[in-house]
Amino acid sequence: MEANCTANGAPEKSAPAAAVLAQMTGAEKKKQAKAEKAARREKERQQKENTGGAIGQRSGKDVQAQGGKVVTQPTKSEQKGLQILAKDSIKPQHKRTASNAAEAQKPLLAKGVPPHPPSLDTTSGNQEVALFSHLYGQPRRKTVEGAGKEVHPAVLALGLQMSSYVICGSNARCMATLLVFKRVIETYTTPPSNTLTRHLTPHYLSPQIDYLKSCRPLSISMGNAIRWLKLEISKVDPDTPEAEAKTQLCNSIDNFIRERITLAGTAIAESAIDKIIEGDVILTYAKSSIVEKTLLMAHRRGTKFRTIVVDSKPLFEGRQLARGLADAGLEVRYSLVHAISHVIKDATKVFLGAHAMMSNGRLFSRIGTAMVAMMAHELDVPVIVCCESVKFTEKVALDSIVVNEVASPDELVVSAPSANVTSTSAVESLSSPLLKWRETPNLRLLNLMYDVTPAEYIKMVVTELGSLPPSSVPVVYRLSTNT
């Protein structure tokens, strides 16, 4: 007995079958639907296999017919079947060797497109130095565009000031960050069903920190200060009223700035001036607020000495230091770092500032510092580092490659000559040959911010806890952090 079919070819359910289907439960209906679906898939698979065999037979007839000027176009399903059969029929008859495997790994090039020379970086055309590619990351933020609405206006302004070097130097950046976070805490309001201890750090303070990181990487002192602030927030009793808790945190920030930065700098300067005697020639590099305070304090004490300020591009921080020392009445000699081998011969002591002191006793400071210390070491000139304990870290640095900060390479290019130059020939001679460096093949500019000075080049490190050798840095770090 033939089964009745519907218009689409599906078998029509008889009346008894419909009655049985009506009596079935939901689970049984679902199970039956799955079985019918599996049966349909199996039927479609068998039809595809039969179609593939038919295509193979038909393709042979078509080839014969083509010799007699008769061409039959296969359907889309037949074309797909032919492609599958062609792939299956083309199989390697021998084992692939290493050379064949290498050839198979080569990318296919479009017609008419020559391969890239191996010496050029063709990834994105950004002309990054491959050895330092891990340091580039996201470019510095130059505007507030794209900043989250939760970022405080004071933090927005601070980030741009740091990015453009308006606020520069480890101490200045750390102090400005803490003062801005003090304003952030003052304007903070705890949401309902939350506590200040649990909500302030992850939901309100973290976006501010992330924004500052996008403008410029945090310094070691900033990282230590932020970790200290988070610890202070976690110590706040949840039962403490919000106004009282905010007042306690603001007072703690003021005490941290006064004790760890301001008073610590004064203590270091008072200890370091004892190292300066009559007739000394003190050489310093770039600009350090602690070194500047030490030299001015020694001058006010009446010690007669001369100062050599060595500077380098692109920031030229030493200009401001030399101007400030000269205005105070000191005898100052200014030179660029490429003349260090000559000016170091007149120096009797070298005073250096620090961005950070690493746990292995190495100095992490403005790039060029290692070269100055090396030249002093070669001529047996003692190198004295002035550094607060807030800049000490438990990290270890063996070179300037693994951990560093990369600034924009365009900062190394002199975009315009001095305003005092009026001659056309002089303007052409002073214009930098690197103005169009991005258009020069195989040319990369690298603008590193810091370098690492080996511990053997350093005579002593002057801190607020006293003068000590570089090997004692881990002990001072543990004392300063109470760990």
mmCIF file of N, CA and C in Angstrom, residues 8 43 75 147 156 184 221 287 304 352 481:
data_model
loop_
_atom_site.group_PDB
_atom_site.id
_atom_site.type_symbol
_atom_site.label_atom_id
_atom_site.label_comp_id
_atom_site.label_asym_id
_atom_site.label_seq_id
_atom_site.Cartn_x
_atom_site.Cartn_y
_atom_site.Cartn_z
ATOM 1 N N ASN A 8 4.953 18.866 -0.980
ATOM 2 C CA ASN A 8 6.419 18.962 -0.962
ATOM 3 C C ASN A 8 7.112 17.618 -0.957
ATOM 4 N N LYS A 43 19.567 10.587 4.621
ATOM 5 C CA LYS A 43 19.064 10.474 3.248
ATOM 6 C C LYS A 43 19.755 11.480 2.336
ATOM 7 N N THR A 75 26.409 21.450 -13.398
ATOM 8 C CA THR A 75 25.729 22.297 -12.415
ATOM 9 C C THR A 75 26.682 22.616 -11.274
ATOM 10 N N ALA A 147 38.813 59.405 26.100
ATOM 11 C CA ALA A 147 38.936 59.105 27.530
ATOM 12 C C ALA A 147 37.566 58.781 28.118
ATOM 13 N N LEU A 156 42.742 64.135 33.749
ATOM 14 C CA LEU A 156 42.871 64.412 32.313
ATOM 15 C C LEU A 156 43.972 65.440 32.053
ATOM 16 N N VAL A 184 40.786 63.531 43.665
ATOM 17 C CA VAL A 184 39.849 62.482 43.237
ATOM 18 C C VAL A 184 39.119 61.899 44.439
ATOM 19 N N SER A 221 58.712 55.390 41.148
ATOM 20 C CA SER A 221 58.190 56.076 42.338
ATOM 21 C C SER A 221 56.675 56.184 42.292
ATOM 22 N N LYS A 287 69.102 66.893 34.522
ATOM 23 C CA LYS A 287 68.597 67.677 35.652
ATOM 24 C C LYS A 287 67.977 66.754 36.684
ATOM 25 N N LYS A 304 83.345 76.897 48.068
ATOM 26 C CA LYS A 304 83.726 77.369 46.747
ATOM 27 C C LYS A 304 83.988 76.173 45.831
ATOM 28 N N LEU A 352 74.935 62.326 40.391
ATOM 29 C CA LEU A 352 73.887 61.900 39.474
ATOM 30 C C LEU A 352 72.572 61.720 40.218
ATOM 31 N N THR A 481 59.707 49.664 52.934
ATOM 32 C CA THR A 481 58.379 49.076 52.709
ATOM 33 C C THR A 481 57.912 48.223 53.876
#
